[in-house]
Coordinates of C-alpha atoms and ligand atoms in Angstrom, one line a residue:
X1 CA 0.0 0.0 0.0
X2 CA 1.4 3.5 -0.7
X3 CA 0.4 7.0 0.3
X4 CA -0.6 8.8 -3.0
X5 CA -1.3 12.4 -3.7
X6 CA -3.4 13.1 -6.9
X7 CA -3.0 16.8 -7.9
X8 CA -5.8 17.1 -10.6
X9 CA -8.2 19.8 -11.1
X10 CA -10.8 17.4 -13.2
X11 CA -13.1 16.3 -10.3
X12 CA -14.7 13.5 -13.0
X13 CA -10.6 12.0 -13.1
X14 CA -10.3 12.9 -9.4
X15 CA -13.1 10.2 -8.2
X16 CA -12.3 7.8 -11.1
X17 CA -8.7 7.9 -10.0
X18 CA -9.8 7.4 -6.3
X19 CA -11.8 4.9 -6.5
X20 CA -9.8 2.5 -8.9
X21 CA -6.5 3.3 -6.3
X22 CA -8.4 2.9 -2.9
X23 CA -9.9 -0.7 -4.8
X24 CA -6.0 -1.7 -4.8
X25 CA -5.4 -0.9 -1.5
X26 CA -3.6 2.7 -1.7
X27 CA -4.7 5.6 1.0
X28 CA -5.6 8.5 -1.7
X29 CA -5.5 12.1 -0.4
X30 CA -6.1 14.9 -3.8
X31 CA -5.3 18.5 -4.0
X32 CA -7.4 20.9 -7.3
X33 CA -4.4 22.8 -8.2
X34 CA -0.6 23.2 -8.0
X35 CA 0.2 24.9 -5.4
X36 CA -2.1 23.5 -3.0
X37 CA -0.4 20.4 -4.2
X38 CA 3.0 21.3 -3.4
X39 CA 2.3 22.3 0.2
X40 CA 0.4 19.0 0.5
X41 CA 4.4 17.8 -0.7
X42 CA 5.4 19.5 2.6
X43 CA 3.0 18.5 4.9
X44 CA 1.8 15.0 4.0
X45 CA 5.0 13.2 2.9
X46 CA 2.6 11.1 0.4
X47 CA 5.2 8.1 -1.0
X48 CA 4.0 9.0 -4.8
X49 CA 2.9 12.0 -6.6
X50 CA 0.4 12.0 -9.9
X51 CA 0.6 15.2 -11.4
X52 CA -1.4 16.4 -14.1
X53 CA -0.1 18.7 -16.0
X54 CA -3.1 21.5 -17.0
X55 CA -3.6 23.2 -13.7
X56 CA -5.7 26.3 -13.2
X57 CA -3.3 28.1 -10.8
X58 CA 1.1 27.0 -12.0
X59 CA 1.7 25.1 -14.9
X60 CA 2.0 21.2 -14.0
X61 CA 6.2 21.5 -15.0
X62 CA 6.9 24.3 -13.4
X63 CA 4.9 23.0 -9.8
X64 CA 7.0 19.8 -10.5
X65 CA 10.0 21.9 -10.4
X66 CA 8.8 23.3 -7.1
X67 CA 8.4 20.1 -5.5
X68 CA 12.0 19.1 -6.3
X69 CA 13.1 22.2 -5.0
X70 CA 12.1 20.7 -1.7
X71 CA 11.4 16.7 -2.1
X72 CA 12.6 13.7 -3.7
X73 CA 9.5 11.7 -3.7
X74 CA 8.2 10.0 -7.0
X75 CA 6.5 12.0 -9.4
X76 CA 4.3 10.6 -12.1
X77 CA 3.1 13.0 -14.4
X78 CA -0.6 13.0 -16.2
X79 CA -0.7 14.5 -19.9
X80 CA -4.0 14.9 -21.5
X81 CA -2.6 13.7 -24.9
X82 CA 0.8 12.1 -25.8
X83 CA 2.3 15.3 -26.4
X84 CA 6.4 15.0 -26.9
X85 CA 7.4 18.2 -26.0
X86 CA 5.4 18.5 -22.7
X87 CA 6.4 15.2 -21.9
X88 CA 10.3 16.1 -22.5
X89 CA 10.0 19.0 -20.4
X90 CA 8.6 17.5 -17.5
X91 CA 11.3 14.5 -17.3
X92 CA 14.0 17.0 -17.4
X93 CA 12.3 18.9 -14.7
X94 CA 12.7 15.4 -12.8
X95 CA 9.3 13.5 -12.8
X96 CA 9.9 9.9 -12.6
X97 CA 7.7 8.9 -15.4
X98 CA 4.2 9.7 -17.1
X99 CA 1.2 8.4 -18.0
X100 CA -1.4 9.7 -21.2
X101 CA -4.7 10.1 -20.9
X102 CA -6.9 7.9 -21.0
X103 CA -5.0 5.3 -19.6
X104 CA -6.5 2.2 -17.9
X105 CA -6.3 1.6 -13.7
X106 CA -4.4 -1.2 -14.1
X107 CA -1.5 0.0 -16.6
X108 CA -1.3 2.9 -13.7
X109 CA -1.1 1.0 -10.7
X110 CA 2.0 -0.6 -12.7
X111 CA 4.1 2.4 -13.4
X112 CA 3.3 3.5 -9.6
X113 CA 4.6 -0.2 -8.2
X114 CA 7.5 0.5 -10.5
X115 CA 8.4 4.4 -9.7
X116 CA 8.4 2.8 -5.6
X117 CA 10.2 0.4 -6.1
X118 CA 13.0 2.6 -7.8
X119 CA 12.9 4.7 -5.0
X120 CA 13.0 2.0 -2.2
X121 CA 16.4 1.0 -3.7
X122 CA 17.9 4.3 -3.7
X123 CA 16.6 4.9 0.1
X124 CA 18.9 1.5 1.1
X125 CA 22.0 3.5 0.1
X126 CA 25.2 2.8 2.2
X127 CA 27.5 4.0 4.5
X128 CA 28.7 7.9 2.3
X129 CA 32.7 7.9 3.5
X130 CA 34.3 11.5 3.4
X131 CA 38.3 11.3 4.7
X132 CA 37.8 9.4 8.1
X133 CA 34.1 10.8 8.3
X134 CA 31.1 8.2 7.4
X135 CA 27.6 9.0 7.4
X136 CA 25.3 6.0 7.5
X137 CA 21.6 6.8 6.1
X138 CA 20.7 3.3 7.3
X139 CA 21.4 3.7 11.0
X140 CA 21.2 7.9 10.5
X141 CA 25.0 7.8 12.4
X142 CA 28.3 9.2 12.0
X143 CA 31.7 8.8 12.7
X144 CA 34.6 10.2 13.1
X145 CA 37.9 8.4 12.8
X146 CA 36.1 5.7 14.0
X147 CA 34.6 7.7 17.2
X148 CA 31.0 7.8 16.8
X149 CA 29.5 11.1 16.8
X150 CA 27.0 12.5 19.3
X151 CA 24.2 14.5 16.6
X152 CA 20.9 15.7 16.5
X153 CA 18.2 14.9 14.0
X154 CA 18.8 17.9 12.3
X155 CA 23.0 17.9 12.7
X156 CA 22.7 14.5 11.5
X157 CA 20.1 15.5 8.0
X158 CA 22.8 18.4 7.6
X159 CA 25.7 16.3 7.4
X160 CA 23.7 13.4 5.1
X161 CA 23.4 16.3 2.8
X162 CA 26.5 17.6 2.6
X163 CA 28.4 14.4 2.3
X164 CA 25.8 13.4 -0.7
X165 CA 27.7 16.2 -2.7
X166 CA 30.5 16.0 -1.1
X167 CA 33.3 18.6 -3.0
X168 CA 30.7 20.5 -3.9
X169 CA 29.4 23.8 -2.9
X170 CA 26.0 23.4 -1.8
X171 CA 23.7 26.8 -1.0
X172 CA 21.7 27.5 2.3
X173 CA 18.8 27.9 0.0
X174 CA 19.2 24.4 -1.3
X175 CA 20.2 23.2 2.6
X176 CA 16.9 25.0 4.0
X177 CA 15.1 23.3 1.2
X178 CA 16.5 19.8 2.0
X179 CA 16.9 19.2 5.6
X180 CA 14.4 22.0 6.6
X181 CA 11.9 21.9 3.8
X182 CA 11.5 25.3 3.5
X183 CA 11.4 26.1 0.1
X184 CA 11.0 30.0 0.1
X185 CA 14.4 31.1 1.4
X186 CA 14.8 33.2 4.3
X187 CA 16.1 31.4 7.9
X188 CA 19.7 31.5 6.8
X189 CA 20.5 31.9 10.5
X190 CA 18.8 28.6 11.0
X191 CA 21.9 26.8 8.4
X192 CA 24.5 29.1 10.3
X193 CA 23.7 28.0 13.8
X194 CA 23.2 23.9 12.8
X195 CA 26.8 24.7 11.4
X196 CA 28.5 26.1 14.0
X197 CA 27.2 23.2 16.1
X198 CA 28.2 20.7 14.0
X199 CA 31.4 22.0 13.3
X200 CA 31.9 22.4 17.1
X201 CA 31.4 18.2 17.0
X202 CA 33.8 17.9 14.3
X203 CA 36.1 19.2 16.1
X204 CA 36.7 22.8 14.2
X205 CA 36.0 25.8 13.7
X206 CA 34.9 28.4 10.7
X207 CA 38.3 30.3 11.1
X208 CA 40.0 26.6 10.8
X209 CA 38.2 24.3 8.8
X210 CA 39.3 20.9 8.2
X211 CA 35.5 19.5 7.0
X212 CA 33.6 21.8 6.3
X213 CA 34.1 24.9 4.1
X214 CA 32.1 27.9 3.8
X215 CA 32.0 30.1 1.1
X216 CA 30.5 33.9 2.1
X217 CA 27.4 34.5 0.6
X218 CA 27.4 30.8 -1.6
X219 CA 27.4 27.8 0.7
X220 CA 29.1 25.5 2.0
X221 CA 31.2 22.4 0.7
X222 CA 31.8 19.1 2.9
X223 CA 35.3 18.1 1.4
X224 CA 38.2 15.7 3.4
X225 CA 40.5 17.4 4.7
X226 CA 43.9 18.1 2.7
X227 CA 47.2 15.7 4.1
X228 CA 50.0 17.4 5.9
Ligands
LIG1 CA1 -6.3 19.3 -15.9

């Protein structure tokens, strides 16, 4: 059974939808328009997304853009025809795959087993290693040089997202987004102050870094530190 949002402004589709995916033994919750939608992303934490793409409020791509902005879960986009270029554009904008209407309940409930089960296998990722730091999604711990480290939820999401990019510079914007799922800017502080704290538990500071680098006024970039 999954959790599914339906973001479709067609009420007709809506109940059709509804009842064919409560019949197969999904919980079904439905939002009329984008950006409902997208702060139904936020609050519900629904395992799949179907997102049609002719909304009344946002266009479907660009509400899909805003739910990557702050989520990862699986998107499956509705078209009303088998248009190419719409279909292009909302894969690039990271939907996990689409469906043309009309399309049958059962051909559906196929592409959603298959979008979960993709993301099941990317949730059992291993141990991330950064120099003698590893971060462990599966047991949501750290270490460092083999001494675990003491965190808090959010320390412990901040570091997870860092060392995902590892070497790279990765905004507050896209940090708040992430680990705080804000996705309208604005807390910077918030990022600043889960730094400090974490750099206090890796044992540095901002005036020596040996983890974790920030940039003024870009981000910050989790690299190892340099020998010697
Ligand atoms: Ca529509």
């Amino acid at each position: 059974m999954a959790v599914i949002l339906l973001v479709e402004d067609d009420a007709g589709i809506r109940s059709a939808l509804t009842r064919a995916l409560t019949e197969r033994g999904h919980a079904v919750t439905w939002q009329p328009a984008g950006l409902p939608g997208l702060q139904a992303v936020i609050d519900e934490r629904p395992d799949v997304v179907l997102l049609d793409l002719g909304l009344p409020d946002v266009d479907g791509v660009q509400v899909l853009t805003m739910m990557r902005a702050v989520s990862d879960v699986p998107v499956i986009v509705v078209t009303a025809r088998d248009d190419d270029a719409d279909i292009v554009k909302a894969l690039d904008a990271g939907a996990d795959d689409y469906v043309a209407k009309p399309f049958g309940a059962d051909h559906l409930e196929a592409r959603i087993r298959a979008v979960l089960r993709r993301s099941a296998g990317q949730r059992a990722e291993g141990p991330l290693t950064v120099g003698d730091l590893v971060v462990d999604p599966r047991t949501r711990s750290a270490s460092l040089q083999n001494r675990p480290l003491e965190l808090s939820r959010k320390e412990f999401d901040l570091l997870y997202a860092l060392a995902q990019r590892a070497g790279e510079v990765v905004s507050k914007r896209e940090l708040l987004a992430e680990v705080w799922r804000q996705p309208y800017g604005g807390g910077d502080r918030t990022v600043d102050v889960h730094l400090s704290w974490l750099r206090r538990k890796l044992g540095e500071t901002a005036a020596e870094p040996r983890y974790l680098h920030s940039t003024r006024g870009v981000g910050v970039r989790l690299a190892a530190p340099e020998a010697g």
